[in-house]
PDB file of C-alpha atoms in Angstrom:
ATOM      1  CA  ALA A   1      16.029  -4.424  -7.730  1.00 79.00           C
ATOM      2  CA  GLN A   2      14.426  -3.631  -4.672  1.00 85.00           C
ATOM      3  CA  SER A   3      12.256  -6.661  -2.909  1.00 91.00           C
ATOM      4  CA  VAL A   4      10.539  -7.604   0.662  1.00 95.00           C
ATOM      5  CA  THR A   5      10.370 -10.316   2.767  1.00 97.00           C
ATOM      6  CA  GLN A   6       7.621 -10.544   5.014  1.00 97.00           C
ATOM      7  CA  LEU A   7       8.260 -14.146   7.419  1.00 95.00           C
ATOM      8  CA  GLY A   8       5.283 -15.855   8.298  1.00 94.00           C
ATOM      9  CA  SER A   9       1.968 -14.607   6.646  1.00 95.00           C
ATOM     10  CA  HIS A  10      -0.053 -15.157  10.028  1.00 97.00           C
ATOM     11  CA  VAL A  11       0.957 -14.619  13.201  1.00 98.00           C
ATOM     12  CA  SER A  12      -0.789 -15.195  16.689  1.00 98.00           C
ATOM     13  CA  VAL A  13      -0.233 -14.136  19.759  1.00 98.00           C
ATOM     14  CA  SER A  14      -2.014 -13.523  23.013  1.00 98.00           C
ATOM     15  CA  GLU A  15      -3.535 -10.300  24.741  1.00 98.00           C
ATOM     16  CA  GLY A  16      -0.737  -8.750  26.648  1.00 97.00           C
ATOM     17  CA  ALA A  17       2.255 -11.107  24.712  1.00 98.00           C
ATOM     18  CA  LEU A  18       4.899  -9.163  22.541  1.00 98.00           C
ATOM     19  CA  VAL A  19       4.266  -8.764  19.143  1.00 98.00           C
ATOM     20  CA  LEU A  20       6.634  -9.864  16.255  1.00 98.00           C
ATOM     21  CA  LEU A  21       6.265  -9.385  12.394  1.00 98.00           C
ATOM     22  CA  ARG A  22       9.530  -9.537  10.562  1.00 98.00           C
ATOM     23  CA  CYS A  23      10.482  -8.334   7.496  1.00 97.00           C
ATOM     24  CA  ASN A  24      12.982  -8.157   5.507  1.00 97.00           C
ATOM     25  CA  TYR A  25      14.431  -6.242   2.646  1.00 95.00           C
ATOM     26  CA  SER A  26      16.508  -6.393  -1.046  1.00 92.00           C
ATOM     27  CA  SER A  27      17.556  -2.736  -1.726  1.00 85.00           C
ATOM     28  CA  SER A  28      20.797  -1.978  -4.190  1.00 81.00           C
ATOM     29  CA  VAL A  29      20.846   1.300  -2.301  1.00 81.00           C
ATOM     30  CA  PRO A  30      19.741   2.744   0.770  1.00 82.00           C
ATOM     31  CA  PRO A  31      16.320   2.028   1.169  1.00 88.00           C
ATOM     32  CA  TYR A  32      13.409   3.623   3.325  1.00 92.00           C
ATOM     33  CA  LEU A  33      11.184   1.430   4.700  1.00 94.00           C
ATOM     34  CA  PHE A  34       7.588   1.646   5.610  1.00 96.00           C
ATOM     35  CA  TRP A  35       5.501  -0.692   7.684  1.00 98.00           C
ATOM     36  CA  TYR A  36       1.336  -0.087   6.895  1.00 98.00           C
ATOM     37  CA  VAL A  37      -1.663  -1.456   8.719  1.00 98.00           C
ATOM     38  CA  GLN A  38      -4.966  -2.851   7.022  1.00 96.00           C
ATOM     39  CA  TYR A  39      -7.788  -3.533   8.782  1.00 94.00           C
ATOM     40  CA  PRO A  40     -10.914  -5.308   6.642  1.00 89.00           C
ATOM     41  CA  ASN A  41     -11.976  -4.175   3.903  1.00 85.00           C
ATOM     42  CA  GLN A  42     -10.423  -0.613   4.797  1.00 91.00           C
ATOM     43  CA  GLY A  43      -6.889   1.101   3.412  1.00 92.00           C
ATOM     44  CA  LEU A  44      -4.033   0.931   4.499  1.00 95.00           C
ATOM     45  CA  GLN A  45      -2.521   3.574   7.295  1.00 96.00           C
ATOM     46  CA  LEU A  46       1.327   4.317   7.690  1.00 96.00           C
ATOM     47  CA  LEU A  47       2.585   3.070  11.327  1.00 97.00           C
ATOM     48  CA  LEU A  48       6.212   4.035  11.264  1.00 96.00           C
ATOM     49  CA  LYS A  49       8.830   5.162   8.294  1.00 94.00           C
ATOM     50  CA  TYR A  50      12.551   4.993   8.087  1.00 94.00           C
ATOM     51  CA  THR A  51      14.103   6.968   6.189  1.00 89.00           C
ATOM     52  CA  SER A  52      17.792   7.185   7.298  1.00 81.00           C
ATOM     53  CA  ALA A  53      17.597   9.248   9.944  1.00 78.00           C
ATOM     54  CA  ALA A  54      17.111   7.457  13.691  1.00 87.00           C
ATOM     55  CA  THR A  55      17.477   3.578  13.482  1.00 91.00           C
ATOM     56  CA  LEU A  56      15.040   3.025  15.876  1.00 95.00           C
ATOM     57  CA  VAL A  57      11.948   3.908  15.085  1.00 96.00           C
ATOM     58  CA  LYS A  58       8.909   4.401  16.783  1.00 96.00           C
ATOM     59  CA  GLY A  59       4.903   4.725  15.569  1.00 96.00           C
ATOM     60  CA  ILE A  60       1.772   5.136  16.234  1.00 96.00           C
ATOM     61  CA  ASN A  61      -0.459   2.676  18.788  1.00 94.00           C
ATOM     62  CA  GLY A  62       2.813   1.587  20.769  1.00 97.00           C
ATOM     63  CA  PHE A  63       4.648  -0.040  17.733  1.00 98.00           C
ATOM     64  CA  GLU A  64       8.225   0.197  16.822  1.00 98.00           C
ATOM     65  CA  ALA A  65      11.072  -0.637  14.877  1.00 98.00           C
ATOM     66  CA  GLU A  66      14.799  -0.789  13.890  1.00 96.00           C
ATOM     67  CA  PHE A  67      16.188  -0.487  11.242  1.00 95.00           C
ATOM     68  CA  LYS A  68      19.505  -3.584  11.134  1.00 95.00           C
ATOM     69  CA  LYS A  69      21.669  -3.078   7.942  1.00 92.00           C
ATOM     70  CA  SER A  70      23.887  -5.915   8.601  1.00 93.00           C
ATOM     71  CA  GLU A  71      20.945  -8.053   9.003  1.00 94.00           C
ATOM     72  CA  THR A  72      18.769  -6.372   6.073  1.00 94.00           C
ATOM     73  CA  SER A  73      15.730  -6.087   8.683  1.00 96.00           C
ATOM     74  CA  PHE A  74      13.431  -4.169   9.364  1.00 97.00           C
ATOM     75  CA  HIS A  75      11.340  -6.122  12.279  1.00 98.00           C
ATOM     76  CA  LEU A  76       7.987  -4.601  14.056  1.00 98.00           C
ATOM     77  CA  THR A  77       7.611  -4.726  17.611  1.00 98.00           C
ATOM     78  CA  LYS A  78       4.961  -4.526  19.973  1.00 98.00           C
ATOM     79  CA  PRO A  79       5.683  -4.835  23.961  1.00 97.00           C
ATOM     80  CA  SER A  80       2.105  -6.343  24.671  1.00 98.00           C
ATOM     81  CA  ALA A  81      -0.670  -6.733  22.433  1.00 98.00           C
ATOM     82  CA  HIS A  82      -4.030  -5.872  22.159  1.00 97.00           C
ATOM     83  CA  MET A  83      -7.333  -6.758  21.109  1.00 96.00           C
ATOM     84  CA  SER A  84      -7.517  -3.867  18.621  1.00 96.00           C
ATOM     85  CA  ASP A  85      -4.155  -5.023  17.025  1.00 97.00           C
ATOM     86  CA  ALA A  86      -5.577  -7.265  15.227  1.00 97.00           C
ATOM     87  CA  ALA A  87      -5.070  -6.113  11.431  1.00 97.00           C
ATOM     88  CA  GLU A  88      -2.943  -6.891   8.244  1.00 97.00           C
ATOM     89  CA  TYR A  89       0.247  -5.447   8.163  1.00 98.00           C
ATOM     90  CA  PHE A  90       2.021  -4.614   5.394  1.00 97.00           C
ATOM     91  CA  CYS A  91       5.963  -3.643   4.973  1.00 97.00           C
ATOM     92  CA  ALA A  92       7.245  -1.761   1.921  1.00 96.00           C
ATOM     93  CA  VAL A  93      10.186  -0.351   0.370  1.00 93.00           C
ATOM     94  CA  THR A  94      11.094   2.599  -1.903  1.00 89.00           C
ATOM     95  CA  ARG A  95      11.670   2.056  -5.692  1.00 83.00           C
ATOM     96  CA  GLU A  96      15.482   2.582  -6.641  1.00 73.00           C
ATOM     97  CA  ALA A  97      14.050   5.101  -9.003  1.00 68.00           C
ATOM     98  CA  GLY A  98      12.413   6.946  -5.806  1.00 67.00           C
ATOM     99  CA  THR A  99       8.786   6.415  -7.202  1.00 73.00           C
ATOM    100  CA  ALA A 100       5.856   3.359  -5.937  1.00 84.00           C
ATOM    101  CA  LEU A 101       6.263   1.471  -2.983  1.00 91.00           C
ATOM    102  CA  ILE A 102       7.197  -2.471  -3.698  1.00 93.00           C
ATOM    103  CA  PHE A 103       5.293  -4.181  -1.173  1.00 95.00           C
ATOM    104  CA  GLY A 104       5.689  -7.375   0.658  1.00 96.00           C
ATOM    105  CA  LYS A 105       2.438 -10.066   0.762  1.00 96.00           C
ATOM    106  CA  GLY A 106       1.916  -9.032   4.350  1.00 97.00           C
ATOM    107  CA  THR A 107       1.042 -10.780   7.895  1.00 97.00           C
ATOM    108  CA  THR A 108      -1.959 -11.214   9.232  1.00 97.00           C
ATOM    109  CA  LEU A 109      -2.162 -11.224  13.037  1.00 98.00           C
ATOM    110  CA  SER A 110      -4.829 -12.457  15.271  1.00 97.00           C
ATOM    111  CA  VAL A 111      -5.041 -11.879  19.188  1.00 97.00           C
ATOM    112  CA  SER A 112      -6.817 -14.444  21.498  1.00 96.00           C
ATOM    113  CA  SER A 113      -8.229 -13.076  25.207  1.00 93.00           C
TER     114      SER A 113
ATOM    115  CA  ASP B   1     -11.366  17.516   6.382  1.00 62.00           C
ATOM    116  CA  GLY B   2      -8.177  15.700   4.053  1.00 70.00           C
ATOM    117  CA  GLY B   3      -8.525  12.776   2.121  1.00 94.00           C
ATOM    118  CA  ILE B   4      -8.629  10.978   0.003  1.00 97.00           C
ATOM    119  CA  THR B   5     -12.297   9.024  -1.428  1.00 97.00           C
ATOM    120  CA  GLN B   6     -12.818   6.212  -3.727  1.00 97.00           C
ATOM    121  CA  SER B   7     -16.115   5.225  -5.145  1.00 94.00           C
ATOM    122  CA  PRO B   8     -17.850   3.111  -5.076  1.00 94.00           C
ATOM    123  CA  LYS B   9     -17.352   0.761  -2.951  1.00 95.00           C
ATOM    124  CA  TYR B  10     -18.298  -2.356  -4.008  1.00 95.00           C
ATOM    125  CA  LEU B  11     -19.005  -2.272  -7.628  1.00 94.00           C
ATOM    126  CA  PHE B  12     -19.917  -4.989  -9.928  1.00 93.00           C
ATOM    127  CA  ARG B  13     -19.600  -6.083 -13.352  1.00 90.00           C
ATOM    128  CA  LYS B  14     -20.328  -8.231 -16.157  1.00 90.00           C
ATOM    129  CA  GLU B  15     -17.825  -9.948 -18.151  1.00 88.00           C
ATOM    130  CA  GLY B  16     -16.628  -7.629 -21.333  1.00 88.00           C
ATOM    131  CA  GLN B  17     -17.618  -4.152 -20.037  1.00 91.00           C
ATOM    132  CA  ASN B  18     -15.428  -1.784 -18.898  1.00 94.00           C
ATOM    133  CA  VAL B  19     -15.849   0.102 -15.575  1.00 95.00           C
ATOM    134  CA  THR B  20     -13.807   3.116 -13.794  1.00 96.00           C
ATOM    135  CA  LEU B  21     -13.495   3.893 -10.391  1.00 97.00           C
ATOM    136  CA  SER B  22     -12.871   7.566  -9.285  1.00 98.00           C
ATOM    137  CA  CYS B  23     -10.005   8.151  -6.679  1.00 98.00           C
ATOM    138  CA  GLU B  24     -10.353  12.373  -5.041  1.00 98.00           C
ATOM    139  CA  GLN B  25      -8.005  14.385  -3.385  1.00 98.00           C
ATOM    140  CA  ASN B  26      -7.552  17.562  -1.387  1.00 97.00           C
ATOM    141  CA  LEU B  27      -4.513  16.781   0.035  1.00 96.00           C
ATOM    142  CA  ASN B  28      -2.702  19.125  -3.012  1.00 96.00           C
ATOM    143  CA  HIS B  29      -0.283  16.215  -3.149  1.00 96.00           C
ATOM    144  CA  ASP B  30       1.445  15.968  -6.667  1.00 95.00           C
ATOM    145  CA  ALA B  31       1.679  12.073  -6.364  1.00 95.00           C
ATOM    146  CA  MET B  32      -1.095   9.534  -6.876  1.00 97.00           C
ATOM    147  CA  TYR B  33      -1.457   5.708  -7.448  1.00 97.00           C
ATOM    148  CA  TRP B  34      -2.914   2.753  -8.241  1.00 98.00           C
ATOM    149  CA  TYR B  35      -2.314  -0.529  -6.527  1.00 97.00           C
ATOM    150  CA  ARG B  36      -4.194  -3.526  -7.023  1.00 97.00           C
ATOM    151  CA  GLN B  37      -4.919  -6.482  -3.684  1.00 96.00           C
ATOM    152  CA  ASP B  38      -5.701 -10.139  -3.879  1.00 95.00           C
ATOM    153  CA  PRO B  39      -5.844 -12.391  -0.867  1.00 89.00           C
ATOM    154  CA  GLY B  40      -1.668 -13.316  -0.082  1.00 87.00           C
ATOM    155  CA  GLN B  41      -0.582 -11.347  -2.971  1.00 89.00           C
ATOM    156  CA  GLY B  42       0.357  -7.992  -1.246  1.00 91.00           C
ATOM    157  CA  LEU B  43       0.011  -4.540  -3.260  1.00 95.00           C
ATOM    158  CA  ARG B  44       1.102  -4.403  -6.279  1.00 95.00           C
ATOM    159  CA  LEU B  45       1.687  -0.729  -8.798  1.00 95.00           C
ATOM    160  CA  ILE B  46      -1.034  -0.714 -11.792  1.00 97.00           C
ATOM    161  CA  TYR B  47      -0.053   2.768 -12.874  1.00 97.00           C
ATOM    162  CA  TYR B  48       1.365   6.085 -10.974  1.00 96.00           C
ATOM    163  CA  SER B  49       1.236  10.108 -12.004  1.00 96.00           C
ATOM    164  CA  GLN B  50       3.855  12.250 -11.039  1.00 93.00           C
ATOM    165  CA  ILE B  51       1.925  15.857 -12.698  1.00 93.00           C
ATOM    166  CA  VAL B  52      -1.191  16.667 -14.367  1.00 95.00           C
ATOM    167  CA  ASN B  53      -1.726  14.867 -18.104  1.00 95.00           C
ATOM    168  CA  ASP B  54       1.074  12.443 -16.747  1.00 95.00           C
ATOM    169  CA  PHE B  55       1.324   9.131 -16.258  1.00 96.00           C
ATOM    170  CA  GLN B  56       3.688   5.951 -15.864  1.00 95.00           C
ATOM    171  CA  LYS B  57       2.317   2.402 -15.682  1.00 96.00           C
ATOM    172  CA  GLY B  58       3.651   0.297 -13.282  1.00 94.00           C
ATOM    173  CA  ASP B  59       4.333  -4.014 -12.879  1.00 93.00           C
ATOM    174  CA  ILE B  60       0.454  -5.168 -13.685  1.00 96.00           C
ATOM    175  CA  ALA B  61      -0.364  -2.572 -16.068  1.00 97.00           C
ATOM    176  CA  GLU B  62      -1.819  -4.281 -18.695  1.00 96.00           C
ATOM    177  CA  GLY B  63      -6.218  -3.843 -19.500  1.00 96.00           C
ATOM    178  CA  TYR B  64      -5.713  -0.792 -17.444  1.00 97.00           C
ATOM    179  CA  SER B  65      -5.735   2.448 -18.519  1.00 97.00           C
ATOM    180  CA  VAL B  66      -5.883   6.161 -16.611  1.00 98.00           C
ATOM    181  CA  SER B  67      -6.152   9.758 -17.071  1.00 97.00           C
ATOM    182  CA  ARG B  68      -5.006  13.060 -14.903  1.00 98.00           C
ATOM    183  CA  GLU B  69      -6.337  15.632 -16.513  1.00 97.00           C
ATOM    184  CA  LYS B  70      -6.879  17.695 -13.105  1.00 97.00           C
ATOM    185  CA  LYS B  71      -4.599  17.361 -10.413  1.00 97.00           C
ATOM    186  CA  GLU B  72      -7.462  16.155  -7.798  1.00 97.00           C
ATOM    187  CA  SER B  73      -8.476  12.977  -9.909  1.00 98.00           C
ATOM    188  CA  PHE B  74      -6.347  10.105 -10.661  1.00 98.00           C
ATOM    189  CA  PRO B  75      -9.364   7.849 -11.839  1.00 98.00           C
ATOM    190  CA  LEU B  76      -8.904   3.955 -13.152  1.00 98.00           C
ATOM    191  CA  THR B  77     -10.727   2.074 -15.867  1.00 97.00           C
ATOM    192  CA  VAL B  78     -10.659  -1.370 -16.050  1.00 96.00           C
ATOM    193  CA  THR B  79     -11.059  -2.690 -19.071  1.00 94.00           C
ATOM    194  CA  SER B  80     -12.564  -6.283 -20.907  1.00 89.00           C
ATOM    195  CA  ALA B  81      -8.830  -6.918 -21.586  1.00 88.00           C
ATOM    196  CA  GLN B  82      -7.862  -7.251 -18.136  1.00 89.00           C
ATOM    197  CA  LYS B  83      -8.093 -11.223 -17.623  1.00 88.00           C
ATOM    198  CA  ASN B  84      -9.051 -11.918 -13.911  1.00 91.00           C
ATOM    199  CA  PRO B  85     -10.292  -7.863 -12.590  1.00 93.00           C
ATOM    200  CA  THR B  86     -11.545  -9.380  -9.347  1.00 95.00           C
ATOM    201  CA  ALA B  87      -9.680  -7.591  -6.486  1.00 96.00           C
ATOM    202  CA  PHE B  88      -9.958  -4.757  -3.765  1.00 96.00           C
ATOM    203  CA  TYR B  89      -8.196  -1.724  -5.954  1.00 97.00           C
ATOM    204  CA  LEU B  90      -6.230   1.236  -2.808  1.00 97.00           C
ATOM    205  CA  CYS B  91      -5.493   4.452  -5.339  1.00 97.00           C
ATOM    206  CA  ALA B  92      -2.665   6.385  -2.894  1.00 97.00           C
ATOM    207  CA  SER B  93      -1.454  10.057  -3.056  1.00 96.00           C
ATOM    208  CA  SER B  94       1.734  11.600  -1.753  1.00 95.00           C
ATOM    209  CA  ILE B  95       3.328  15.328  -1.384  1.00 93.00           C
ATOM    210  CA  SER B  96       6.048  14.215  -4.537  1.00 90.00           C
ATOM    211  CA  LEU B  97       7.114  10.847  -5.963  1.00 86.00           C
ATOM    212  CA  LYS B  98      10.629  11.313  -3.393  1.00 85.00           C
ATOM    213  CA  GLY B  99      10.813   7.959  -2.009  1.00 84.00           C
ATOM    214  CA  THR B 100      10.920   9.368   1.663  1.00 87.00           C
ATOM    215  CA  ASP B 101       7.008  11.273   1.294  1.00 90.00           C
ATOM    216  CA  THR B 102       4.247   8.800   2.705  1.00 92.00           C
ATOM    217  CA  GLN B 103       1.917   7.617   0.784  1.00 94.00           C
ATOM    218  CA  TYR B 104      -1.855   8.036   1.906  1.00 95.00           C
ATOM    219  CA  PHE B 105      -4.651   5.122   0.966  1.00 96.00           C
ATOM    220  CA  GLY B 106      -7.884   5.628   0.349  1.00 97.00           C
ATOM    221  CA  PRO B 107     -10.716   3.057   1.671  1.00 96.00           C
ATOM    222  CA  GLY B 108     -10.745   1.343  -1.429  1.00 96.00           C
ATOM    223  CA  THR B 109     -12.891  -0.276  -4.084  1.00 97.00           C
ATOM    224  CA  ARG B 110     -14.002  -3.804  -4.241  1.00 96.00           C
ATOM    225  CA  LEU B 111     -14.495  -5.007  -7.505  1.00 96.00           C
ATOM    226  CA  THR B 112     -16.304  -8.059  -8.615  1.00 95.00           C
ATOM    227  CA  VAL B 113     -16.845  -9.418 -11.997  1.00 91.00           C
ATOM    228  CA  LEU B 114     -19.756 -11.763 -12.550  1.00 86.00           C
TER     229      LEU B 114
END
């Protein structure tokens, strides 16, 4: 069965520092993977998705993620954090039957000046 | 302006009452979903619908019911059988149930049981 593990429920960085949010997945079929961002009391917004094309996926707001099959990972990165990046981030994988998503528990990113 | 609307934004319920959360989309999407979000738990799937007059249970359907009488609308009823309904509820839609299709989310409804 499909599953997603996000390592670290809370990550803190300084403004201008590298952002690295970790996501590992388990899937019995080739996975489709997503990263979403959620600001307080709002819905989720898609950052990027992997659908078996290029393994390095570029998303909005300067974020990117690399699909590594050998490591079953899909980590999210951004070279330089901005205060506005402070939010909760969710990694998700499509279920085997191609229906709804399975979400990780989320990682809260804090950015300090 | 295309999107998903959820109402109300905040909802308070007394124990033993049923309440209905509204979800409407004007994206012409076939598939719609309801998720429940609790702190530190991520999002968990309650129900989903692929097409009008058809819906399927998700992982935590007990104590909830849905209907899909129109393509644009997918209301969720939280019944008195739901033991712990206080949570943030998110509705989403996608073009179809294909795994590559992006799910778009509404702004959410925060339900509090008094």
